[in-house]
Amino acid sequence: MQLSKQDLQQSTDKIYDTVVIGGGVGGLSAGIYLQRYLLDTLVIDKGKARSFWMQELHNYLGLPPDTQGRTLLKHGKDHYLSLGGDLLNAYVEEVIDKGNFFEVKVKIGRQNSIYAVFRAKYVIAASGIIDNLPFVDDVQNVYEYAGYNLHVCLICDGYEMADKRVGVFGRNQRSLEVAFSLGWFTPYITLFTQDMFEVSSQFRDRLWEHKYKLIEKPIKQFIGENHQMTGVQMVDGSIIELDAGLVSMGSVFHSAYLSGLNLQTQGENLVTDKMCRTSHPRIFAIGDLKMGLNQVIVAASDGAIAATGIWGDIRRQRGVKQPSDVDVALV
């Protein structure tokens, strides 16, 4: 059921089999599989998953190419709730290991907030990341085009930029390296530093060899209409015409609530095994938080894998004999 501030008592009194932190595609997939394994599940969703901003999903098998991310999420939530899972809109502040279970401390509501603690035997971290966007005075100007023809993922949208004039927006020289992979799709590439950093002479030589342009002046705003970006206006008034953009400015990882658990990481990604289990045996990480491709279809797969791993654990703990075919799947 959809939980609210008014009906938390019953949920805070019990111990869930699993709390899933994050209501994006990965978290909802995990919740659906957990409920279908007859396990008691709570999904805690802070809202606005990364996929919520996707205007069209062109590479998800079986969906019409104009399907919006928010449509996929709505269907996922409806499916999960239809299976009897609990769903709470809240922000997770901390996960504490109490030995036999975890305490998950949450803040509910942005105004007149209340705080609650939920308990679970397992935790799935599915809270994902959010992309940093180009710096302009009016951030709404960026949102006008983000998710349309201003892209954040080369793997997802390289095809959409084929043979187009593409601007690449980075936050350091390393982030601009994506331009050389983008060159597989289009040779018409302009790189923007936004006057935020310097690039080396060796890097400039590589750009010259590929005939890529480098613009180092700061950006005033993006220009276009009907959510289609047609270029950028620089602070000096000049305009660079473009057909699409690729933002490569890094991401914010939503995993601070795990900071007290000393999990193994590589960079900011959580290290997991093939069942999405972290270095803690009862904490799983899926989707963009773990190492791997940041793809909707991969996150959905991760959710199924993590849920299956937890189901196998719980069956073993309860002394249930495991059929050989399930054993093979869980090894």
Rosetta silent file (secondary structure, phi, psi, omega in degrees, C-alpha in Angstrom):
SEQUENCE: MQLSKQDLQQSTDKIYDTVVIGGGVGGLSAGIYLQRYLLDTLVIDKGKARSFWMQELHNYLGLPPDTQGRTLLKHGKDHYLSLGGDLLNAYVEEVIDKGNFFEVKVKIGRQNSIYAVFRAKYVIAASGIIDNLPFVDDVQNVYEYAGYNLHVCLICDGYEMADKRVGVFGRNQRSLEVAFSLGWFTPYITLFTQDMFEVSSQFRDRLWEHKYKLIEKPIKQFIGENHQMTGVQMVDGSIIELDAGLVSMGSVFHSAYLSGLNLQTQGENLVTDKMCRTSHPRIFAIGDLKMGLNQVIVAASDGAIAATGIWGDIRRQRGVKQPSDVDVALV
SCORE:     score description
SCORE:     0.000 S_00000001
   1 L     0.000  157.815  175.279    0.000    0.000    0.000 S_00000001
   2 E   -78.937  115.485 -177.749    0.982    3.633   -0.410 S_00000001
   3 L   -85.177  151.810  175.936    2.045    4.787    3.054 S_00000001
   4 L  -133.836  178.115  179.246    1.470    8.287    4.406 S_00000001
   5 H   -59.089  -29.189 -172.184    2.343   10.192    7.571 S_00000001
   6 H   -81.950  -17.362 -173.804   -0.913    9.057    9.118 S_00000001
   7 H  -129.107   48.178 -177.091   -0.492    5.272    8.800 S_00000001
   8 L   -93.157  -20.281 -169.262    3.107    4.487    9.692 S_00000001
   9 H   -54.977  -48.761 -177.349    2.637    2.740   13.047 S_00000001
  10 H   -62.979  -35.241 -177.811    2.017   -0.746   11.689 S_00000001
  11 H   -75.718  -33.183 -179.950    4.970   -0.466    9.301 S_00000001
  12 H   -80.784  -16.736  179.460    7.437    0.803   11.900 S_00000001
  13 H   -79.251  -23.997 -173.709    6.464   -1.928   14.364 S_00000001
  14 L  -101.856  173.811  174.328    7.440   -4.823   12.110 S_00000001
  15 E  -113.396  114.831  177.591   10.654   -6.013   10.464 S_00000001
  16 E   -71.198  154.414  169.005   10.481   -6.131    6.666 S_00000001
  17 E   -65.175  -42.845 -177.687   12.331   -8.774    4.737 S_00000001
  18 E  -147.255  136.895  165.003   13.782   -5.982    2.578 S_00000001
  19 E  -105.969  126.251  176.774   13.768   -2.209    2.388 S_00000001
  20 E  -102.311  121.776 -177.958   14.514   -0.928   -1.110 S_00000001
  21 E  -100.111  103.436 -178.140   15.903    2.609   -1.106 S_00000001
  22 L   125.571  124.519 -178.734   14.964    4.235   -4.395 S_00000001
  23 L  -108.626   33.714  172.999   11.811    4.087   -6.485 S_00000001
  24 L   -83.825 -164.598 -176.510   13.375    4.241   -9.916 S_00000001
  25 H   -61.297  -43.593 -179.702   13.355    1.452  -12.470 S_00000001
  26 H   -64.675  -47.286 -179.213   15.881   -0.667  -10.550 S_00000001
  27 H   -63.454  -41.654  179.302   14.192   -0.260   -7.191 S_00000001
  28 H   -68.509  -38.434  175.572   10.724   -0.986   -8.561 S_00000001
  29 H   -60.078  -45.216  177.970   12.007   -4.027  -10.435 S_00000001
  30 H   -60.774  -44.455 -179.594   13.530   -5.309   -7.200 S_00000001
  31 H   -61.948  -41.723  179.114   10.297   -4.636   -5.324 S_00000001
  32 H   -62.035  -45.808 -179.401    8.193   -6.466   -7.910 S_00000001
  33 H   -67.098  -39.826  179.519   10.442   -9.546   -7.798 S_00000001
  34 H   -62.153  -44.132  179.118   10.599   -9.525   -3.986 S_00000001
  35 H   -65.393  -36.604  178.613    6.813   -9.402   -3.707 S_00000001
  36 H   -71.672  -19.052  171.868    6.488  -12.196   -6.263 S_00000001
  37 L   -87.539    8.381  177.815    8.862  -14.220   -4.062 S_00000001
  38 L    64.914   34.060  176.156    6.296  -13.655   -1.254 S_00000001
  39 L  -103.338  151.548 -175.105    8.677  -11.467    0.725 S_00000001
  40 L   -89.115  118.506 -167.364    7.585   -8.416    2.727 S_00000001
  41 E  -128.789  141.308  170.522    8.956   -5.299    1.040 S_00000001
  42 E  -122.842  123.896  172.498    9.050   -1.542    1.554 S_00000001
  43 E  -101.414  124.784  177.972   10.204    0.742   -1.281 S_00000001
  44 E  -108.008  119.363 -172.851   11.224    4.226   -0.116 S_00000001
  45 E  -118.398  120.982  178.055   11.191    6.753   -2.944 S_00000001
  46 L   -80.395  -11.866  179.608   12.582   10.274   -2.639 S_00000001
  47 L    93.243  154.077  175.389   10.983   11.193   -5.990 S_00000001
  48 L    60.188   55.717  172.941   12.349   12.323   -9.340 S_00000001
  49 L   -58.602  157.794 -178.914   14.423    9.284  -10.298 S_00000001
  50 H   -54.755  -39.351 -178.799   16.980    9.896  -13.044 S_00000001
  51 H   -69.833  -16.018  178.163   14.731    8.110  -15.536 S_00000001
  52 H   -60.101  -30.968 -175.701   11.893   10.510  -14.643 S_00000001
  53 H   -85.265   -6.028 -178.802   13.641   13.159  -16.777 S_00000001
  54 L   -75.079  119.612 -176.589   13.897   10.939  -19.860 S_00000001
  55 L   -79.386  -30.340  178.636   11.518   12.323  -22.462 S_00000001
  56 L  -147.991  133.607  178.494   11.734    9.303  -24.762 S_00000001
  57 L  -101.696   97.034 -174.055   13.106    5.793  -24.197 S_00000001
  58 L   -88.175   -8.835 -171.853   14.469    4.810  -27.592 S_00000001
  59 L  -128.674   24.435  178.043   16.461    1.764  -26.515 S_00000001
  60 L  -103.869  117.061 -174.055   14.228   -0.197  -24.134 S_00000001
  61 L   -54.359  127.977  172.415   13.118   -3.462  -25.704 S_00000001
  62 L    91.363  -10.740 -179.873    9.402   -3.716  -26.340 S_00000001
  63 L   -98.668  144.613  171.839    8.415   -0.121  -25.554 S_00000001
  64 L   -57.361  141.347 -173.797    7.258    2.419  -28.139 S_00000001
  65 L   -63.929  -15.936  179.150   10.189    4.797  -28.769 S_00000001
  66 L   -95.558   12.339  178.280    8.206    7.813  -27.555 S_00000001
  67 L   -66.045  129.066  177.342    7.615    6.302  -24.095 S_00000001
  68 L   -84.042  151.031  177.685    8.543    8.775  -21.365 S_00000001
  69 H   -57.775  -40.296 -178.371   10.544    7.716  -18.348 S_00000001
  70 H   -65.134  -29.116  176.164    7.807    8.931  -16.010 S_00000001
  71 H   -67.847  -43.954  177.389    5.312    6.657  -17.807 S_00000001
  72 H   -60.231  -42.611 -179.965    7.542    3.633  -17.229 S_00000001
  73 H   -64.872  -40.612  179.233    7.885    4.579  -13.558 S_00000001
  74 H   -62.139  -45.856  177.823    4.129    4.959  -13.112 S_00000001
  75 H   -61.138  -40.002  179.369    3.483    1.514  -14.575 S_00000001
  76 H   -63.412  -43.298  179.088    6.215    0.100  -12.343 S_00000001
  77 H   -65.671  -42.421  178.489    4.730    1.626   -9.185 S_00000001
  78 H   -60.974  -42.372  179.693    1.239    0.446  -10.079 S_00000001
  79 H   -63.126  -47.400 -178.983    2.566   -3.075  -10.702 S_00000001
  80 H   -60.751  -46.849 -179.322    4.489   -3.123   -7.412 S_00000001
  81 H   -65.142  -32.926  179.505    1.528   -1.877   -5.372 S_00000001
  82 H   -65.807  -19.056  179.583   -0.784   -4.405   -7.023 S_00000001
  83 L   -92.428    2.825  175.577    1.422   -7.144   -5.534 S_00000001
  84 L    91.292   10.514  177.960    0.888   -5.860   -1.979 S_00000001
  85 L   -76.265  155.803  175.356    4.201   -4.079   -1.455 S_00000001
  86 E   -92.931  143.163 -179.360    4.499   -0.961    0.711 S_00000001
  87 E  -135.134  129.814 -179.748    5.643    2.321   -0.856 S_00000001
  88 E  -130.152  129.907  172.791    6.655    5.463    1.019 S_00000001
  89 E   -86.310  108.382 -175.435    7.627    8.839   -0.400 S_00000001
  90 L  -164.342  170.820  179.481   10.462    9.915    1.881 S_00000001
  91 E  -112.759  123.876 -179.759   14.154   10.734    2.124 S_00000001
  92 E   -83.048  124.548 -178.328   16.478    8.184    3.708 S_00000001
  93 E   -97.109  -31.995 -175.829   18.954    9.838    6.058 S_00000001
  94 E  -162.648  145.785  170.754   20.843    6.848    7.490 S_00000001
  95 E  -118.341  125.751 -176.694   21.058    3.071    7.507 S_00000001
  96 E  -119.027  129.195  178.636   22.342    1.531   10.739 S_00000001
  97 E   -83.482  115.073 -179.471   23.405   -2.104   11.097 S_00000001
  98 L  -103.020   13.319  178.901   21.894   -3.479   14.306 S_00000001
  99 L   100.448  -81.267 -179.250   23.211   -7.012   13.794 S_00000001
 100 L   -87.016  -12.033  179.319   20.166   -9.092   12.902 S_00000001
 101 L  -155.027  170.829  175.982   18.428   -6.245   11.101 S_00000001
 102 E  -108.659  145.661  166.366   18.940   -2.710    9.810 S_00000001
 103 E   -99.249  128.363  179.718   17.378    0.494   11.039 S_00000001
 104 E  -114.719  109.241 -177.119   16.475    2.819    8.168 S_00000001
 105 E   -91.772  129.460 -175.152   15.950    6.377    9.345 S_00000001
 106 E  -130.010  154.928  171.996   13.792    8.543    7.084 S_00000001
 107 E  -111.855  127.619 -174.980   12.494   12.069    6.794 S_00000001
 108 E  -114.979  119.326  178.622    8.935   12.323    5.503 S_00000001
 109 L    90.732  134.405  178.493    7.701   15.537    3.915 S_00000001
 110 L   -79.062  -29.436  176.215    9.649   18.635    2.912 S_00000001
 111 L  -118.604  145.917 -176.013    7.460   20.855    5.064 S_00000001
 112 L    49.603   47.086 -174.994    6.241   19.974    8.545 S_00000001
 113 L   -64.358  148.459  169.092    8.522   16.957    8.274 S_00000001
 114 E  -123.361  162.730 -176.390    8.260   13.965   10.526 S_00000001
 115 E  -122.800  144.478 -179.198   10.863   11.300   11.146 S_00000001
 116 E  -145.306  160.787  177.628   10.467    7.533   11.328 S_00000001
 117 E  -125.764  124.950  176.404   12.598    4.418   11.620 S_00000001
 118 E  -109.766  154.194 -178.506   11.896    1.258    9.633 S_00000001
 119 E  -121.820  144.322 -179.161   13.537   -2.114   10.185 S_00000001
 120 E  -155.556  152.088  176.574   14.534   -4.738    7.649 S_00000001
 121 E   -76.213  -32.288 -178.487   16.678   -7.849    7.345 S_00000001
 122 E  -131.331  155.025  175.189   18.070   -6.743    3.981 S_00000001
 123 E  -129.131  134.682  169.427   18.632   -3.429    2.220 S_00000001
 124 E  -113.234  117.651  177.445   18.808   -2.773   -1.505 S_00000001
 125 E   -86.551  111.293 -176.947   20.437    0.563   -2.364 S_00000001
 126 L  -133.187   29.796 -171.360   18.764    1.752   -5.571 S_00000001
 127 L   -83.614   -9.696  167.348   18.857    5.510   -5.026 S_00000001
 128 L    68.992 -160.773 -177.569   20.913    6.221   -8.131 S_00000001
 129 E  -133.606  168.003  170.379   22.638    9.372   -9.292 S_00000001
 130 E  -134.100  139.460 -173.891   21.703   12.724  -10.773 S_00000001
 131 E   -79.963  138.331  168.616   23.704   14.418  -13.502 S_00000001
 132 L   -70.726  142.582 -177.508   25.423   17.760  -13.064 S_00000001
 133 L  -113.930  160.702  178.721   24.252   20.229  -15.699 S_00000001
 134 L   -55.512  147.338 -177.190   26.000   23.128  -17.447 S_00000001
 135 L   -88.423  115.365  170.990   26.319   26.273  -15.376 S_00000001
 136 L  -136.609  160.879 -177.284   24.182   29.182  -16.511 S_00000001
 137 L   -61.778  -36.952 -178.372   22.527   31.924  -14.469 S_00000001
 138 L  -107.087   97.455 -176.595   19.044   30.596  -15.257 S_00000001
 139 H   -63.875  -26.414  178.384   19.015   26.840  -14.547 S_00000001
 140 H   -62.084  -28.368  177.478   15.495   26.598  -15.982 S_00000001
 141 H   -61.377  -34.865  177.786   17.064   27.436  -19.336 S_00000001
 142 H   -73.799  -43.785  179.556   18.954   24.117  -19.158 S_00000001
 143 H   -61.293  -23.069  179.744   15.872   22.135  -18.098 S_00000001
 144 L   -60.426  -28.067 -174.325   14.110   23.493  -21.163 S_00000001
 145 L  -120.569  -17.752 -178.891   16.241   21.186  -23.341 S_00000001
 146 E   -61.515  130.807 -179.304   17.620   18.503  -20.994 S_00000001
 147 L    89.243   -7.552  175.810   16.226   15.107  -21.899 S_00000001
 148 L  -102.466  -93.081  174.296   15.183   16.269  -25.365 S_00000001
 149 L  -112.510   13.966  168.272   18.201   16.979  -27.604 S_00000001
 150 E  -107.653  101.535 -168.529   20.497   17.950  -24.727 S_00000001
 151 E   -97.622  162.029  176.618   21.711   14.497  -23.679 S_00000001
 152 L  -124.698   -1.423 -174.656   23.659   13.170  -20.685 S_00000001
 153 L  -137.452  114.423  178.677   24.456    9.608  -21.824 S_00000001
 154 H   -66.542  -41.007 -179.307   26.497    8.667  -24.874 S_00000001
 155 H   -61.375  -43.223 -179.229   25.552    4.978  -24.605 S_00000001
 156 H   -68.588  -43.873 -162.265   21.854    5.852  -24.514 S_00000001
 157 H  -124.519   12.561  176.353   21.797    8.595  -27.095 S_00000001
 158 L   -55.523  -41.584 -179.700   24.843    8.394  -29.360 S_00000001
 159 H   -59.948  -36.071 -178.528   22.557    7.180  -32.123 S_00000001
 160 H   -68.341  -17.037 -176.810   20.344   10.258  -31.673 S_00000001
 161 H  -104.446    8.201 -176.131   23.349   12.481  -32.403 S_00000001
 162 L   -58.173  126.559  175.870   24.536   10.712  -35.578 S_00000001
 163 L    61.320   21.788  178.350   25.879   13.150  -38.185 S_00000001
 164 L  -105.490  160.975  173.774   24.670   16.150  -36.169 S_00000001
 165 L   -80.882  111.556 -171.517   26.512   19.220  -34.932 S_00000001
 166 E  -117.455  133.219  171.834   27.014   18.359  -31.284 S_00000001
 167 E   -96.001  132.419  177.463   28.285   20.466  -28.411 S_00000001
 168 E  -108.805  124.247 -174.956   30.104   18.632  -25.616 S_00000001
 169 E  -113.906  115.599 -175.853   29.988   20.363  -22.226 S_00000001
 170 E  -120.130  172.430  177.758   32.540   19.265  -19.626 S_00000001
 171 L  -114.388   -7.203  173.599   33.811   20.254  -16.209 S_00000001
 172 L  -162.123  173.002 -176.494   37.453   19.285  -16.732 S_00000001
 173 L   -60.723  -40.858 -178.128   39.706   17.998  -19.481 S_00000001
 174 H   -60.371  -39.369 -178.520   39.089   14.375  -18.569 S_00000001
 175 H   -65.643  -24.969  179.568   35.324   14.795  -18.926 S_00000001
 176 H   -78.701   -9.227  178.204   35.813   16.077  -22.476 S_00000001
 177 H   -58.536  -23.246 -179.707   37.454   12.785  -23.481 S_00000001
 178 H   -59.264  -21.831 -179.489   33.947   11.536  -24.266 S_00000001
 179 H   -59.620  -34.226 -176.861   34.174   13.564  -27.488 S_00000001
 180 H   -72.536  -29.129  171.664   36.499   10.975  -29.028 S_00000001
 181 H   -76.086  -37.720  176.623   33.928    8.214  -28.453 S_00000001
 182 H   -59.888  -27.819  179.126   31.190   10.500  -29.728 S_00000001
 183 L   -60.140  -17.259  173.601   33.250   10.754  -32.909 S_00000001
 184 L   -62.036  -33.039 -174.857   32.013    7.244  -33.788 S_00000001
 185 L   -95.842  -34.034 -176.460   28.599    8.819  -34.428 S_00000001
 186 L  -152.837  143.059  176.413   29.448   12.270  -35.774 S_00000001
 187 L   -92.269   -4.765 -171.746   32.525   14.237  -36.840 S_00000001
 188 L   -96.869   78.819 -170.566   30.867   17.615  -36.174 S_00000001
 189 E  -121.018  132.990  173.775   31.882   18.189  -32.582 S_00000001
 190 E  -122.390  128.259 -178.832   32.463   21.399  -30.612 S_00000001
 191 E  -101.735  140.099 -178.354   33.824   21.205  -27.069 S_00000001
 192 E  -121.398  124.813  174.237   32.984   23.811  -24.407 S_00000001
 193 L   -93.390  -15.040 -177.087   35.044   24.493  -21.283 S_00000001
 194 L    57.817   23.359 -179.453   32.736   27.361  -20.169 S_00000001
 195 L    60.288   32.079 -177.609   35.936   29.111  -19.041 S_00000001
 196 L  -101.166  -18.713 -175.798   36.056   26.774  -16.047 S_00000001
 197 L  -160.639  164.006  177.772   39.363   24.986  -16.701 S_00000001
 198 L   -98.020  153.981  172.683   42.409   24.825  -18.958 S_00000001
 199 L  -117.068  152.084 -174.887   43.235   22.056  -21.410 S_00000001
 200 L   -76.548  163.313  177.043   46.731   20.829  -22.188 S_00000001
 201 H   -65.424  -34.958  177.883   48.623   21.410  -25.418 S_00000001
 202 H   -64.383  -38.952  178.501   48.576   17.663  -26.065 S_00000001
 203 H   -66.656  -40.074  177.832   44.785   17.655  -25.786 S_00000001
 204 H   -61.994  -37.937  178.812   44.556   20.595  -28.178 S_00000001
 205 H   -64.025  -40.036  178.265   46.685   18.666  -30.662 S_00000001
 206 H   -63.952  -40.907  178.495   44.283   15.711  -30.490 S_00000001
 207 H   -63.011  -41.078 -179.444   41.340   18.017  -31.124 S_00000001
 208 H   -64.080  -40.322  179.070   43.140   19.545  -34.106 S_00000001
 209 H   -62.655  -35.063 -179.198   43.831   16.073  -35.534 S_00000001
 210 H   -90.378   -4.237 -178.465   40.132   15.203  -35.313 S_00000001
 211 L    63.932   34.708  174.813   39.077   18.661  -36.551 S_00000001
 212 L   -90.834  146.920  179.136   37.027   19.276  -33.421 S_00000001
 213 E   -92.154  151.392  177.585   36.432   22.850  -32.290 S_00000001
 214 E  -126.724  122.444  178.313   37.210   24.148  -28.804 S_00000001
 215 E  -114.875  122.042 -174.058   35.262   27.056  -27.283 S_00000001
 216 L  -110.084    1.426  178.557   36.640   28.359  -24.005 S_00000001
 217 L   -79.519  154.851  178.019   34.390   31.356  -23.391 S_00000001
 218 L   -71.685  151.391 -179.616   31.618   31.191  -20.776 S_00000001
 219 E   -92.371  138.030  173.354   28.062   30.396  -21.850 S_00000001
 220 E   -89.337  -48.697 -177.810   25.202   32.801  -21.233 S_00000001
 221 E  -165.991  161.582  169.868   22.315   30.542  -22.262 S_00000001
 222 E   -86.483  150.221  178.521   21.044   27.814  -24.530 S_00000001
 223 E  -124.688  155.859 -179.267   18.819   28.866  -27.389 S_00000001
 224 E   156.426 -167.224  176.689   16.054   27.047  -29.263 S_00000001
 225 E  -156.023  156.217 -179.951   12.314   26.496  -29.211 S_00000001
 226 L    51.653   42.095  177.599    9.800   23.757  -28.403 S_00000001
 227 L    67.773    8.739  177.772   12.419   21.979  -26.247 S_00000001
 228 E  -106.483  111.424 -179.304   14.787   21.649  -29.219 S_00000001
 229 E   -72.212  132.066 -179.837   18.125   23.306  -28.588 S_00000001
 230 E  -113.986    0.230  178.575   19.563   25.032  -31.669 S_00000001
 231 E   158.840 -172.502  177.111   22.762   26.408  -30.162 S_00000001
 232 E  -129.453  145.200  173.516   24.322   28.383  -27.344 S_00000001
 233 E  -103.054  128.942  179.802   24.782   32.083  -26.815 S_00000001
 234 E   -85.462  166.413 -177.804   28.074   33.095  -25.247 S_00000001
 235 L   -65.661  -21.505  177.656   28.431   35.943  -22.746 S_00000001
 236 L   -84.384    3.608  177.905   29.995   38.088  -25.479 S_00000001
 237 L    93.977  -13.658 -179.967   26.788   37.762  -27.506 S_00000001
 238 L   -70.711  154.094 -177.874   28.146   35.358  -30.136 S_00000001
 239 E  -122.375  131.367  175.164   26.078   32.310  -31.057 S_00000001
 240 E  -106.280  116.590 -178.162   27.345   28.792  -31.778 S_00000001
 241 E   -80.545  135.469 -178.496   24.799   26.816  -33.806 S_00000001
 242 L  -140.621  159.072  173.986   24.248   23.192  -32.756 S_00000001
 243 L  -105.264  -18.227 -178.475   21.813   20.368  -33.447 S_00000001
 244 E  -164.611  167.948  177.870   22.305   18.552  -30.129 S_00000001
 245 E  -138.305  152.445  175.867   24.358   18.591  -26.957 S_00000001
 246 E  -127.538  115.027 -179.672   26.099   16.055  -24.728 S_00000001
 247 E   -89.790  124.194 -179.646   26.614   17.001  -21.077 S_00000001
 248 E  -130.956   69.534 -172.907   29.642   15.343  -19.494 S_00000001
 249 L  -121.140   21.017  177.548   29.916   17.059  -16.122 S_00000001
 250 L    79.497 -178.646 -174.213   29.828   14.146  -13.711 S_00000001
 251 E  -141.478  159.115  172.233   27.103   13.067  -11.326 S_00000001
 252 E  -100.590  124.332 -179.789   26.001   13.285   -7.709 S_00000001
 253 E   -89.881  125.711 -179.824   25.721    9.864   -6.067 S_00000001
 254 L   -90.463   75.388 -177.486   22.748    9.498   -3.698 S_00000001
 255 L  -141.854   17.497 -177.978   24.372    7.144   -1.208 S_00000001
 256 H   -60.737  -27.911 -178.717   25.351    9.293    1.790 S_00000001
 257 H   -64.963  -13.984  179.047   22.966    7.262    3.988 S_00000001
 258 H   -96.985    1.558 -169.550   25.385    4.321    3.660 S_00000001
 259 H   -61.480  -26.157 -177.882   28.452    6.267    4.793 S_00000001
 260 H   -86.716    5.862 -174.108   28.580    4.681    8.265 S_00000001
 261 H  -104.967   -3.364  174.355   28.720    1.113    6.945 S_00000001
 262 L    55.267   48.542  178.760   32.236    1.096    5.476 S_00000001
 263 L   -80.103  150.054  178.912   31.243   -0.551    2.189 S_00000001
 264 L   -71.181  133.631 -179.661   33.840   -1.262   -0.468 S_00000001
 265 E  -130.541  160.573  169.981   33.827    1.318   -3.254 S_00000001
 266 E  -129.049  106.840 -167.512   35.626    2.037   -6.498 S_00000001
 267 L    66.558 -126.756  175.913   35.579    5.772   -6.932 S_00000001
 268 L   -99.841   -4.885  179.362   32.042    6.635   -5.865 S_00000001
 269 E   -80.529  144.129  174.111   30.544    3.379   -7.164 S_00000001
 270 E   -80.560  136.217  178.877   29.728    0.560   -4.786 S_00000001
 271 L   -85.563  129.977 -179.148   31.568   -2.688   -5.529 S_00000001
 272 L  -132.660  164.627  172.931   29.262   -5.692   -5.866 S_00000001
 273 L   -91.031 -170.236 -174.315   29.434   -9.347   -6.843 S_00000001
 274 L   -71.010  -12.722  174.998   27.453  -10.912   -9.693 S_00000001
 275 L   -98.260   10.969  179.868   24.316  -11.020   -7.510 S_00000001
 276 L    71.505   20.068  177.529   24.654   -7.260   -6.778 S_00000001
 277 E   -83.427  131.521  178.097   25.743   -7.981   -3.180 S_00000001
 278 L   -80.039 -170.029  178.145   28.064   -5.369   -1.673 S_00000001
 279 L   -70.177  -11.400  169.945   30.894   -6.081    0.762 S_00000001
 280 L   -96.436  128.284 -171.612   28.183   -6.332    3.436 S_00000001
 281 L   -65.041  -16.335 -178.661   26.376   -9.679    2.981 S_00000001
 282 L  -117.579   17.245  174.134   22.900   -8.211    3.530 S_00000001
 283 E  -121.951  125.597  179.929   23.241   -4.979    1.564 S_00000001
 284 E  -113.831  150.290  177.486   22.781   -5.030   -2.205 S_00000001
 285 E  -130.284  135.171 -176.413   23.381   -2.193   -4.663 S_00000001
 286 L  -135.297  165.294  176.160   21.788   -1.897   -8.076 S_00000001
 287 H    69.854 -141.593 -171.546   21.565    0.473  -11.013 S_00000001
 288 H   -70.653  -15.425 -179.966   23.755    3.549  -11.242 S_00000001
 289 H   -72.948  -26.389 -177.132   25.227    3.177   -7.734 S_00000001
 290 E   -97.675  169.923  175.856   27.190    0.065   -8.695 S_00000001
 291 L   -65.470  142.456  177.219   29.892   -0.446  -11.298 S_00000001
 292 L   133.849 -173.579 -178.712   28.566   -0.977  -14.814 S_00000001
 293 L   -73.205  136.776  177.398   26.479    0.617  -17.529 S_00000001
 294 L   -88.538   75.208 -176.583   24.053    3.357  -16.481 S_00000001
 295 L  -126.459  143.640  179.185   21.123    2.011  -18.471 S_00000001
 296 H   -57.563  -45.359 -176.695   17.444    1.649  -17.591 S_00000001
 297 H   -67.420  -29.972  176.418   17.339   -1.919  -18.878 S_00000001
 298 H   -71.592  -41.421  178.466   20.444   -2.821  -16.825 S_00000001
 299 H   -60.970  -41.885  178.016   18.901   -1.332  -13.658 S_00000001
 300 H   -61.968  -41.238  177.128   15.760   -3.414  -14.198 S_00000001
 301 H   -64.306  -44.036  178.473   17.916   -6.529  -14.564 S_00000001
 302 H   -56.930  -40.979  179.908   19.905   -5.658  -11.437 S_00000001
 303 H   -60.182  -42.621  178.677   16.671   -5.411   -9.464 S_00000001
 304 H   -64.901  -41.074 -178.133   15.656   -8.929  -10.494 S_00000001
 305 H   -66.191  -48.071 -178.863   19.114  -10.296   -9.682 S_00000001
 306 H   -62.139  -43.931  179.399   19.352   -8.692   -6.226 S_00000001
 307 H   -60.535  -40.136  179.872   15.830   -9.796   -5.291 S_00000001
 308 H   -67.269  -37.579  176.153   16.640  -13.346   -6.342 S_00000001
 309 H   -62.682  -41.853  178.626   19.818  -13.309   -4.266 S_00000001
 310 H   -66.475  -42.933  177.453   17.884  -12.208   -1.182 S_00000001
 311 H   -57.619  -43.655  178.309   15.197  -14.851   -1.785 S_00000001
 312 H   -62.037  -42.796  177.936   17.904  -17.512   -1.946 S_00000001
 313 H   -59.167  -49.778 -175.540   19.440  -16.293    1.318 S_00000001
 314 H   -65.689  -37.330  177.406   16.135  -16.289    3.153 S_00000001
 315 H   -63.632  -40.763  178.551   15.203  -19.753    1.875 S_00000001
 316 H   -65.737  -40.705  179.902   18.515  -21.129    3.109 S_00000001
 317 H   -63.306  -32.132 -179.524   18.039  -19.435    6.494 S_00000001
 318 L   -88.219    2.982  176.634   14.632  -21.064    6.809 S_00000001
 319 L    72.845   26.213  179.525   16.071  -24.460    5.929 S_00000001
 320 L   -83.787  126.934  178.858   14.162  -24.811    2.689 S_00000001
 321 L   -65.219  133.288 -175.464   15.709  -27.378    0.343 S_00000001
 322 L   -99.405  121.911  175.683   16.731  -25.654   -2.883 S_00000001
 323 L   -57.613  150.822 -175.698   15.942  -27.317   -6.239 S_00000001
 324 H   -60.064  -34.566 -178.091   18.980  -27.755   -8.418 S_00000001
 325 H   -68.786  -35.418  176.643   17.754  -25.313  -11.064 S_00000001
 326 H   -72.142  -39.088  176.939   17.356  -22.529   -8.492 S_00000001
 327 H   -54.472  -45.079 -179.299   20.739  -23.411   -6.967 S_00000001
 328 H   -60.681  -41.189 -178.567   22.329  -22.897  -10.347 S_00000001
 329 H   -66.636  -29.305 -173.938   20.647  -19.492  -10.711 S_00000001
 330 H   -95.403   -8.843 -178.067   21.840  -18.360   -7.291 S_00000001
 331 L   -67.734    0.000    0.000   25.451  -19.557   -7.476 S_00000001
